[in-house]
Amino acid sequence: MMALAWSAAWASPAHSRLAERPNIVLIYADDLGYGDVGCYGARTIPTPAMDRLAREGTRFRNAYAGAATCTPSRYAMLTGEYAWRRRGTDILPGHAALIIEPGRITLASILREAGYRTAIVGKWHLGLGSGDLDWNGVIRPGPLDLGFEYAFLLPATGDRVPCVYVENDRVVGLDPADPIEVSYGRPLPGVLTGRDRPDLLRIRPSHGHDQTIVNGISRIGYMKGGTAALWRDEDMADEFVRRATAFVERAAPGPFFLFLSLHDPHVPRVPHPRWVGRTPHGPRGDAIAQADGTVGAMLNLLDRLNLTTQTLVIVTSDNGPVVNDGYVDDAMEKLGEHRPAGPLRGGKYSQFEGGSRTPWLVRWPGHVPAGAVSDAVIGQVDLLATFAALVRRPLAPTESPDGIPLLEALLGQSSTGRTEIVLQGTSGLAVRRGRWKFIPPAPGPARNPNTGIELGTSREPQLYDLEADPGETTNIAATHPDLVAQLSAALEAIRAAGAARPGASPAAPPEAAPGHPRLSAAANERSLR
Ligand code: NG6
Ligand code: CA
């Protein structure tokens, strides 16, 4: 028996030394593009920490976010379910209800069950509460109901109200005599807006973003009160590092799971003064340098606490890059030769590769090859199932319906990843199978009207050979009707099956979640009208 178990362990390298259960630090940038990092080809943005990860770990070239925007990406990563299967998972306003049913298995809950201390620090953007949230009271349900023991949150986005942090289930630094009121759509009397008082702004909006002024920047949505609790954009990255550091120090030596979810380089881009001017690209480039500074701070922390060898570090991004996403911040003017999506076409919002193919670095000394490059196709939707494999937790059929366990691929020990992955842009889906990428025909504009980004939408079917043509420049659908038919059928089959993981079945619909009668999607349909 003993001998058998021993040899089985050796036969499967990914499972060999896993009794150790590494700490996991997942650093998630916001809108960082495939070409924005030095080790992915950026020449003019210093990213020494991410480049260090590439040297000490493995750099992935075919890794994907769950979607080309934030909310659906995070939904897919935390649940292991493609977000497009669920209504109400598109970009949420700042007063939306939580869209993951409390009690549902998540990336955090499987690790917590396995004995990990778990925390999220940073951007959430998956909704909070169950509709009509009172920001002055207890803010539940939220991450604490999804397997995180500690939460320090930027509730939605940096450009959306409320501009306050939430620690666990309370707004940080709130003066009860100055309660917070939040509204989307209906203006709140007395609130200064960018539309009415452009003279008070230090960054002008270019589209949207002309409502409540906070810290000299107008945002999406109306917010009143909470003055003492308002964040200062320039301190946000440091605040996250401080809270993340405190958690790691408390949880050391582990095992712990830290989901460090950055705001950089999302708009508004207001890096701390010490990062200003580090790049020739203005605030967008400087915010990327700052994001790298955050990665560096975490790597240094692990070194200082002697945790480097027992910690799996992953750095990736929630979607592709965007240059002008609503503020006049010189990003366009100062882009120069820099290509935020690298060789890929499109960016944030797009069905093209630039929308969701993201930087993805993995380090776990002694387990993940150093200085290596992996072309395994892997998605953030796979992380839940992959972490489950890491802690040897079996999955029930309805758990992680779309995410596949890819532990050996994640650890850079195998180049075999997914055979197929569904990509989600704002105007539709695409599917990649091996070297082939198919985008079904659809009506709609070719470009996002605000950002000018090519969405990938066309009335013609599109087929690209990503090996020969990584920039998706030449549509070969007309000459490959068989492949078009196959991929179109494959996408339809994945859609119809309700689950893409072999052996999985569709996740239980939200109304079936026991003990949670208030449905998040339904609450949002009510309150977001
Ligand atoms: C869009 C915003 C954009 C950004 C995005 C969410 C406008 C015109 N544009 O609606 O600025 O906030 O939502 O970005 O308001 S994400 O990375 O969180 O998905
Ligand atoms: Ca984003």
XYZ file of C-alpha atoms and ligand atoms in Angstrom:
549
model
C 0.000 0.000 0.000
C 2.669 2.430 1.126
C 4.857 1.690 -1.871
C 1.948 2.161 -4.222
C 0.981 5.503 -2.786
C 4.617 6.577 -2.965
C 5.062 5.656 -6.603
C 1.722 7.189 -7.554
C 2.865 10.410 -5.970
C 6.056 10.374 -8.008
C 4.228 9.534 -11.196
C 2.259 12.727 -10.893
C 4.711 15.545 -10.354
C 2.050 18.158 -9.758
C 0.830 16.184 -6.785
C 4.226 15.198 -5.448
C 5.052 17.746 -2.782
C 1.648 19.222 -2.342
C 1.208 18.123 1.227
C 2.837 21.515 1.790
C -0.209 23.455 0.627
C 1.379 26.652 -0.579
C 0.133 30.062 0.310
C -1.538 31.657 -2.669
C -1.164 35.311 -3.561
C -3.304 36.211 -6.558
C -2.581 39.725 -7.787
C -5.219 40.974 -10.179
C -4.582 44.148 -12.137
C -7.441 46.163 -13.610
C -7.259 46.787 -17.381
C -3.581 45.813 -17.690
C -2.900 44.779 -21.279
C -0.968 41.896 -22.759
C 1.677 44.310 -24.016
C 1.880 46.568 -20.961
C 4.553 44.629 -19.068
C 8.289 44.527 -19.742
C 8.490 40.750 -19.931
C 5.652 40.856 -22.489
C 7.472 43.325 -24.686
C 6.800 46.769 -23.198
C 9.936 48.876 -23.620
C 9.030 52.137 -21.934
C 7.232 51.082 -18.754
C 9.450 49.816 -15.953
C 7.985 46.624 -14.470
C 10.902 45.108 -12.542
C 8.730 43.114 -10.140
C 6.682 41.415 -12.834
C 9.863 40.830 -14.812
C 11.339 39.218 -11.694
C 8.342 36.866 -11.579
C 8.968 35.935 -15.202
C 12.604 35.130 -14.358
C 11.771 33.190 -11.221
C 8.612 31.609 -12.581
C 6.700 30.878 -15.763
C 5.218 33.376 -18.172
C 2.018 32.356 -19.951
C 1.279 33.491 -23.494
C -2.171 32.002 -23.968
C -3.938 32.792 -20.722
C -7.329 34.448 -20.586
C -9.495 36.545 -18.365
C -13.089 35.351 -18.117
C -14.312 38.297 -20.179
C -13.227 41.592 -21.675
C -14.670 43.622 -18.794
C -14.386 43.507 -15.076
C -17.587 42.200 -13.505
C -18.034 39.139 -15.726
C -14.326 38.315 -15.442
C -14.455 38.369 -11.671
C -17.698 36.425 -11.647
C -16.152 33.695 -13.795
C -12.966 33.557 -11.749
C -14.700 33.369 -8.394
C -17.372 30.841 -9.416
C -15.823 28.745 -12.182
C -18.862 29.514 -14.317
C -18.800 31.491 -17.555
C -20.527 34.772 -16.738
C -22.453 34.891 -20.005
C -24.585 32.036 -18.696
C -26.082 34.405 -16.139
C -28.082 37.550 -16.638
C -27.039 40.530 -14.569
C -23.304 39.871 -14.687
C -22.321 42.795 -16.917
C -20.466 45.865 -15.619
C -22.317 46.809 -12.433
C -23.092 50.254 -11.067
C -21.755 51.023 -7.606
C -25.044 50.389 -5.815
C -25.707 46.931 -7.271
C -26.577 43.944 -5.126
C -24.155 41.038 -4.804
C -24.420 38.831 -7.886
C -22.917 35.639 -6.473
C -25.341 33.765 -4.302
C -24.139 33.587 -0.698
C -23.069 30.129 0.259
C -22.069 29.233 -3.271
C -18.647 27.610 -3.658
C -16.003 30.144 -4.683
C -12.297 30.414 -5.226
C -12.044 31.565 -1.616
C -14.474 29.150 -0.004
C -12.739 26.007 -1.265
C -9.453 27.260 0.160
C -11.037 28.311 3.414
C -12.624 24.869 3.742
C -9.147 23.445 3.201
C -7.841 25.388 6.181
C -6.566 28.531 4.487
C -6.926 31.999 5.956
C -8.558 33.975 3.169
C -8.699 37.661 2.286
C -9.600 40.012 -0.496
C -7.960 43.406 -0.571
C -8.921 45.809 -3.346
C -11.456 46.079 -6.115
C -14.616 43.990 -5.786
C -17.193 45.114 -8.394
C -19.496 42.132 -7.867
C -22.155 44.036 -5.947
C -22.828 44.215 -2.229
C -25.949 43.652 -0.160
C -29.224 42.353 -1.481
C -30.671 45.496 -3.024
C -31.279 49.036 -1.743
C -28.119 48.885 0.335
C -27.733 51.282 3.255
C -24.046 52.180 3.211
C -24.268 53.433 6.793
C -25.107 50.079 8.288
C -23.862 46.526 8.027
C -22.929 45.767 4.435
C -23.916 42.161 3.810
C -24.007 39.892 1.974
C -20.594 40.368 0.425
C -17.218 38.657 0.293
C -17.549 37.526 3.919
C -20.433 35.347 2.722
C -18.382 33.884 -0.114
C -15.450 32.387 1.736
C -13.339 35.445 2.496
C -12.530 35.896 6.175
C -11.219 39.397 5.716
C -12.172 42.029 3.185
C -10.887 45.502 2.468
C -12.759 46.715 -0.541
C -12.933 49.287 -3.239
C -16.622 48.414 -3.627
C -17.091 48.918 -7.382
C -14.574 50.875 -9.474
C -12.411 53.927 -8.952
C -14.645 55.909 -11.279
C -17.915 54.991 -9.583
C -19.447 56.160 -6.338
C -19.395 55.505 -3.447
C -15.756 56.602 -3.145
C -15.160 54.930 0.190
C -13.522 51.733 1.387
C -15.453 48.937 3.023
C -13.617 46.883 5.621
C -15.358 43.585 6.264
C -18.938 44.833 6.472
C -18.598 48.547 7.261
C -17.527 51.718 5.503
C -14.120 52.742 6.860
C -13.940 56.032 8.755
C -17.616 56.884 8.425
C -18.912 59.656 10.671
C -22.466 58.665 11.655
C -23.386 62.360 11.729
C -22.593 62.557 8.000
C -24.375 59.571 6.485
C -23.749 58.362 2.941
C -26.414 58.496 0.292
C -25.818 56.897 -3.114
C -27.890 57.192 -6.262
C -27.480 56.194 -9.872
C -29.680 57.941 -12.394
C -31.468 60.286 -10.008
C -29.314 63.315 -9.034
C -29.029 64.082 -5.336
C -29.745 67.707 -4.466
C -26.702 69.711 -3.452
C -24.125 67.319 -4.912
C -21.457 69.110 -6.968
C -21.072 67.506 -10.363
C -18.468 67.674 -13.082
C -21.195 68.578 -15.528
C -22.152 71.724 -13.579
C -18.794 72.660 -12.096
C -16.035 71.759 -14.578
C -14.026 74.570 -12.943
C -13.561 72.339 -9.881
C -12.005 69.454 -11.812
C -8.351 68.524 -12.150
C -9.068 65.840 -14.789
C -11.743 66.453 -17.403
C -14.097 63.634 -18.366
C -14.190 62.702 -22.060
C -17.281 60.511 -21.950
C -19.593 59.930 -18.996
C -17.903 60.443 -15.630
C -19.406 63.903 -15.157
C -21.376 63.357 -11.987
C -20.241 63.582 -8.339
C -16.935 65.359 -7.799
C -14.682 63.614 -5.291
C -11.063 64.656 -4.825
C -11.265 66.966 -7.827
C -12.417 64.167 -10.151
C -15.971 63.653 -11.327
C -17.313 60.098 -11.224
C -20.199 57.946 -12.388
C -23.137 58.197 -9.992
C -24.304 60.539 -7.255
C -23.043 60.435 -3.731
C -23.660 62.645 -0.727
C -22.175 62.640 2.774
C -19.470 60.333 4.079
C -16.956 63.180 3.718
C -14.523 61.841 6.331
C -14.587 58.409 4.687
C -13.775 59.480 1.119
C -10.690 57.893 -0.358
C -7.761 59.817 -1.811
C -7.000 58.312 -5.207
C -3.270 58.932 -4.919
C -3.087 56.812 -1.746
C -5.182 53.882 -2.942
C -2.336 51.625 -4.077
C -0.463 52.196 -0.809
C -3.626 51.594 1.198
C -4.076 48.215 -0.487
C -0.444 47.294 0.148
C -0.817 48.266 3.809
C -3.974 46.181 4.297
C -2.596 43.230 2.336
C 0.631 43.333 4.314
C -1.225 43.357 7.622
C -3.270 40.343 6.537
C -0.213 38.380 5.418
C 1.603 39.195 8.664
C -1.412 37.965 10.649
C -1.830 34.834 8.553
C 1.863 33.879 8.269
C 3.239 31.298 7.918
C -0.060 30.149 6.438
C -1.592 28.579 4.595
C -3.311 31.732 3.396
C -4.973 32.966 0.249
C -4.730 36.636 -0.602
C -6.725 37.989 -3.510
C -5.059 41.358 -4.052
C -7.229 43.128 -6.550
C -5.624 46.330 -7.787
C -7.269 49.461 -9.117
C -4.315 50.249 -11.413
C -4.269 51.093 -14.280
C -8.057 51.623 -14.472
C -9.415 55.167 -14.752
C -9.196 57.592 -13.102
C -5.434 57.190 -13.178
C -4.041 59.125 -10.265
C -0.835 57.421 -9.169
C 0.921 58.573 -6.016
C 3.305 61.496 -6.720
C 6.336 59.239 -6.329
C 5.283 57.345 -9.482
C 4.414 60.397 -11.520
C 6.704 60.839 -14.503
C 8.263 57.365 -14.308
C 7.160 56.708 -17.868
C 6.811 58.851 -20.978
C 3.138 57.864 -21.191
C 1.530 60.085 -18.592
C -0.792 58.737 -15.890
C -1.627 55.447 -17.644
C 2.008 54.390 -17.895
C 2.754 55.701 -14.412
C -0.208 53.771 -13.003
C 1.214 50.584 -14.547
C 4.570 51.356 -12.939
C 2.698 51.782 -9.660
C 0.895 48.453 -10.165
C 4.287 46.862 -10.581
C 5.369 48.622 -7.393
C 2.510 46.879 -5.605
C 3.639 43.526 -6.976
C 7.167 44.369 -5.817
C 5.956 45.273 -2.340
C 4.285 41.879 -2.032
C 7.349 40.001 -3.315
C 9.519 41.874 -0.820
C 7.074 41.073 1.954
C 7.223 37.365 1.118
C 11.035 37.569 1.135
C 11.073 39.390 4.470
C 8.746 36.835 6.080
C 10.677 33.949 4.549
C 7.579 32.790 2.713
C 8.821 32.986 -0.857
C 9.439 29.287 -1.381
C 6.110 28.255 0.095
C 3.981 30.741 -1.792
C 2.359 30.405 -5.179
C 2.187 33.870 -6.705
C -0.024 34.582 -9.701
C -0.253 37.928 -11.448
C -2.845 38.559 -14.132
C -5.409 41.146 -15.248
C -9.206 41.254 -15.324
C -9.416 42.303 -18.986
C -7.455 43.887 -21.760
C -6.206 47.441 -22.048
C -8.002 50.658 -22.855
C -6.258 53.953 -23.491
C -9.038 56.535 -23.197
C -11.741 55.111 -20.929
C -13.480 58.336 -20.046
C -11.017 60.949 -18.838
C -8.729 63.330 -20.700
C -5.518 62.171 -19.085
C -2.961 62.349 -21.898
C -3.001 58.580 -22.364
C -3.750 58.881 -26.081
C -1.421 61.802 -26.684
C 1.496 60.162 -24.880
C 1.087 56.624 -26.152
C 4.006 56.913 -28.567
C 5.199 53.541 -29.817
C 3.778 51.673 -26.842
C 1.236 48.984 -27.755
C -0.906 48.168 -24.693
C -2.235 44.927 -26.223
C 1.151 44.024 -27.703
C 0.702 42.154 -30.966
C -2.976 41.452 -30.277
C -5.963 43.125 -31.898
C -8.623 45.001 -29.931
C -8.590 45.701 -26.224
C -10.954 45.952 -23.294
C -14.566 45.226 -24.372
C -13.419 43.303 -27.460
C -14.012 39.784 -28.738
C -10.604 40.027 -30.347
C -7.690 38.583 -28.358
C -6.737 41.967 -26.908
C -9.969 41.901 -24.915
C -9.235 38.981 -22.693
C -5.801 37.529 -23.358
C -3.837 38.883 -20.428
C -0.410 38.791 -18.861
C -0.218 35.776 -16.553
C 2.818 35.050 -14.416
C 3.166 32.185 -11.964
C 5.930 31.612 -9.430
C 6.339 28.871 -6.860
C 10.032 28.156 -6.428
C 10.874 24.495 -6.811
C 7.495 23.687 -8.343
C 7.059 26.088 -11.233
C 9.910 26.196 -13.771
C 11.931 29.395 -13.576
C 12.424 31.556 -16.641
C 10.047 29.405 -18.651
C 7.319 30.292 -21.108
C 4.088 28.310 -21.370
C 1.697 28.271 -24.299
C -0.923 26.213 -22.474
C -4.372 27.703 -22.936
C -5.722 28.457 -19.489
C -8.468 30.724 -18.213
C -9.171 32.501 -14.987
C -12.415 30.520 -15.012
C -10.188 27.472 -14.369
C -8.606 28.749 -11.171
C -11.312 27.474 -8.838
C -11.134 23.912 -10.169
C -7.342 24.153 -10.272
C -7.075 25.307 -6.661
C -9.534 22.549 -5.744
C -7.109 20.082 -7.330
C -4.252 21.676 -5.424
C -5.963 21.065 -2.089
C -7.413 17.785 -3.358
C -10.983 18.776 -2.959
C -13.264 16.859 -5.305
C -15.815 18.909 -7.231
C -19.485 18.054 -7.387
C -20.919 18.150 -10.920
C -22.594 21.537 -10.408
C -19.466 23.106 -8.924
C -17.182 24.980 -11.300
C -19.438 24.106 -14.244
C -17.061 25.625 -16.785
C -13.686 25.773 -15.047
C -11.380 22.804 -15.599
C -8.686 21.599 -13.189
C -5.404 22.461 -14.903
C -2.946 22.142 -12.044
C -0.040 20.821 -14.066
C -0.559 23.533 -16.661
C -0.801 26.250 -14.012
C 2.399 25.026 -12.432
C 4.135 25.107 -15.789
C 4.659 21.340 -15.656
C 2.525 20.601 -18.682
C 1.877 22.462 -21.893
C -1.554 20.867 -22.165
C -4.249 23.311 -21.244
C -7.783 23.667 -22.503
C -8.733 22.427 -25.916
C -11.419 25.094 -26.119
C -12.192 28.356 -24.407
C -15.099 30.737 -24.802
C -14.183 34.422 -24.855
C -16.655 37.122 -23.911
C -16.667 40.642 -25.338
C -19.327 43.227 -24.671
C -21.085 42.485 -27.948
C -20.860 38.740 -27.991
C -18.856 35.565 -27.589
C -16.001 33.984 -29.471
C -14.472 30.556 -29.209
C -10.898 29.446 -29.500
C -10.022 25.835 -30.249
C -6.326 25.184 -30.608
C -4.998 27.609 -33.165
C -8.436 28.537 -34.498
C -10.518 31.428 -33.315
C -14.109 31.877 -34.389
C -16.327 34.931 -33.902
C -19.939 34.369 -34.893
C -21.618 36.980 -37.094
C -23.608 39.604 -35.234
C -25.144 42.989 -35.845
C -23.822 46.038 -34.051
C -21.092 48.636 -34.287
C -17.565 47.557 -35.137
C -16.095 49.844 -32.491
C -16.934 50.780 -28.944
C -18.290 54.297 -29.462
C -16.597 55.725 -26.355
C -13.147 54.238 -26.631
C -12.791 53.561 -30.343
C -11.705 50.003 -29.563
C -12.536 47.413 -32.211
C -15.103 45.122 -30.644
C -14.691 42.247 -33.080
C -18.294 42.512 -34.204
C -19.056 41.800 -37.850
C -22.024 40.658 -39.872
C -19.702 38.104 -41.445
C -18.434 35.039 -39.612
C -14.784 35.472 -38.682
C -12.132 32.793 -38.452
C -8.531 33.480 -37.546
C -5.471 31.284 -37.346
C -3.909 32.504 -34.116
C -0.684 30.630 -34.776
C 0.013 32.128 -38.182
C -1.835 35.373 -37.506
C -1.836 36.264 -33.787
C -3.009 39.781 -34.623
C -6.248 38.481 -36.195
C -5.601 40.512 -39.334
C -6.892 38.070 -41.954
C -10.354 36.574 -41.784
C -10.117 33.121 -43.377
C -13.732 32.076 -42.781
C -14.607 32.123 -46.465
C -11.897 29.646 -47.358
C -12.475 27.316 -44.348
C -16.218 26.646 -44.215
C -15.711 23.292 -42.446
C -13.828 24.870 -39.570
C -16.398 27.621 -39.313
C -19.167 25.048 -39.084
C -17.277 23.009 -36.479
C -16.458 25.938 -34.252
C -19.893 27.428 -34.576
C -21.389 24.086 -33.530
C -18.897 23.786 -30.671
C -19.883 27.190 -29.306
C -23.552 26.316 -29.606
C -22.971 23.003 -27.831
C -21.141 24.675 -24.934
C -23.956 27.160 -24.637
C -26.655 24.513 -24.751
C -24.948 22.127 -22.325
C -24.962 24.708 -19.538
C -21.526 23.490 -18.489
C -18.192 23.028 -20.245
C -16.161 21.049 -17.717
C -16.167 17.365 -18.610
C -18.529 15.607 -16.214
C -20.077 18.828 -14.951
C -23.693 19.821 -15.048
C -25.190 23.311 -14.983
C -24.865 25.184 -11.706
C -28.060 25.235 -9.717
C -30.088 28.312 -10.650
C -29.908 31.039 -7.993
C -33.458 30.421 -6.820
C -32.381 26.938 -5.773
C -29.715 28.167 -3.328
C -30.973 26.968 0.037
C -31.581 29.524 2.758
C -31.119 32.549 0.515
C -34.500 33.635 -0.719
C -33.367 37.061 -1.960
C -31.944 36.665 -5.392
C -29.129 38.949 -6.313
C -29.956 39.122 -10.018
C -33.599 39.778 -9.231
C -32.649 42.404 -6.666
C -30.577 44.170 -9.291
C -33.336 44.001 -11.850
C -35.490 45.810 -9.279
C -33.036 48.345 -7.984
C -31.113 49.088 -11.171
C -34.145 49.959 -13.212
C -17.778 51.768 -18.491
C -17.157 53.135 -18.231
C -15.661 52.936 -18.143
C -15.311 51.893 -17.113
C -16.056 50.599 -17.411
C -15.869 49.558 -16.358
C -18.415 55.026 -19.208
C -18.722 55.828 -20.440
N -17.499 54.071 -19.318
O -19.171 51.904 -18.510
O -15.040 54.146 -17.843
O -15.646 52.343 -15.834
O -17.438 50.863 -17.474
O -14.586 49.087 -16.373
O -19.012 55.262 -18.170
S -14.299 47.687 -15.718
O -12.881 47.460 -15.891
O -14.657 47.807 -14.332
O -15.086 46.713 -16.429
Ca -11.165 45.998 -15.647
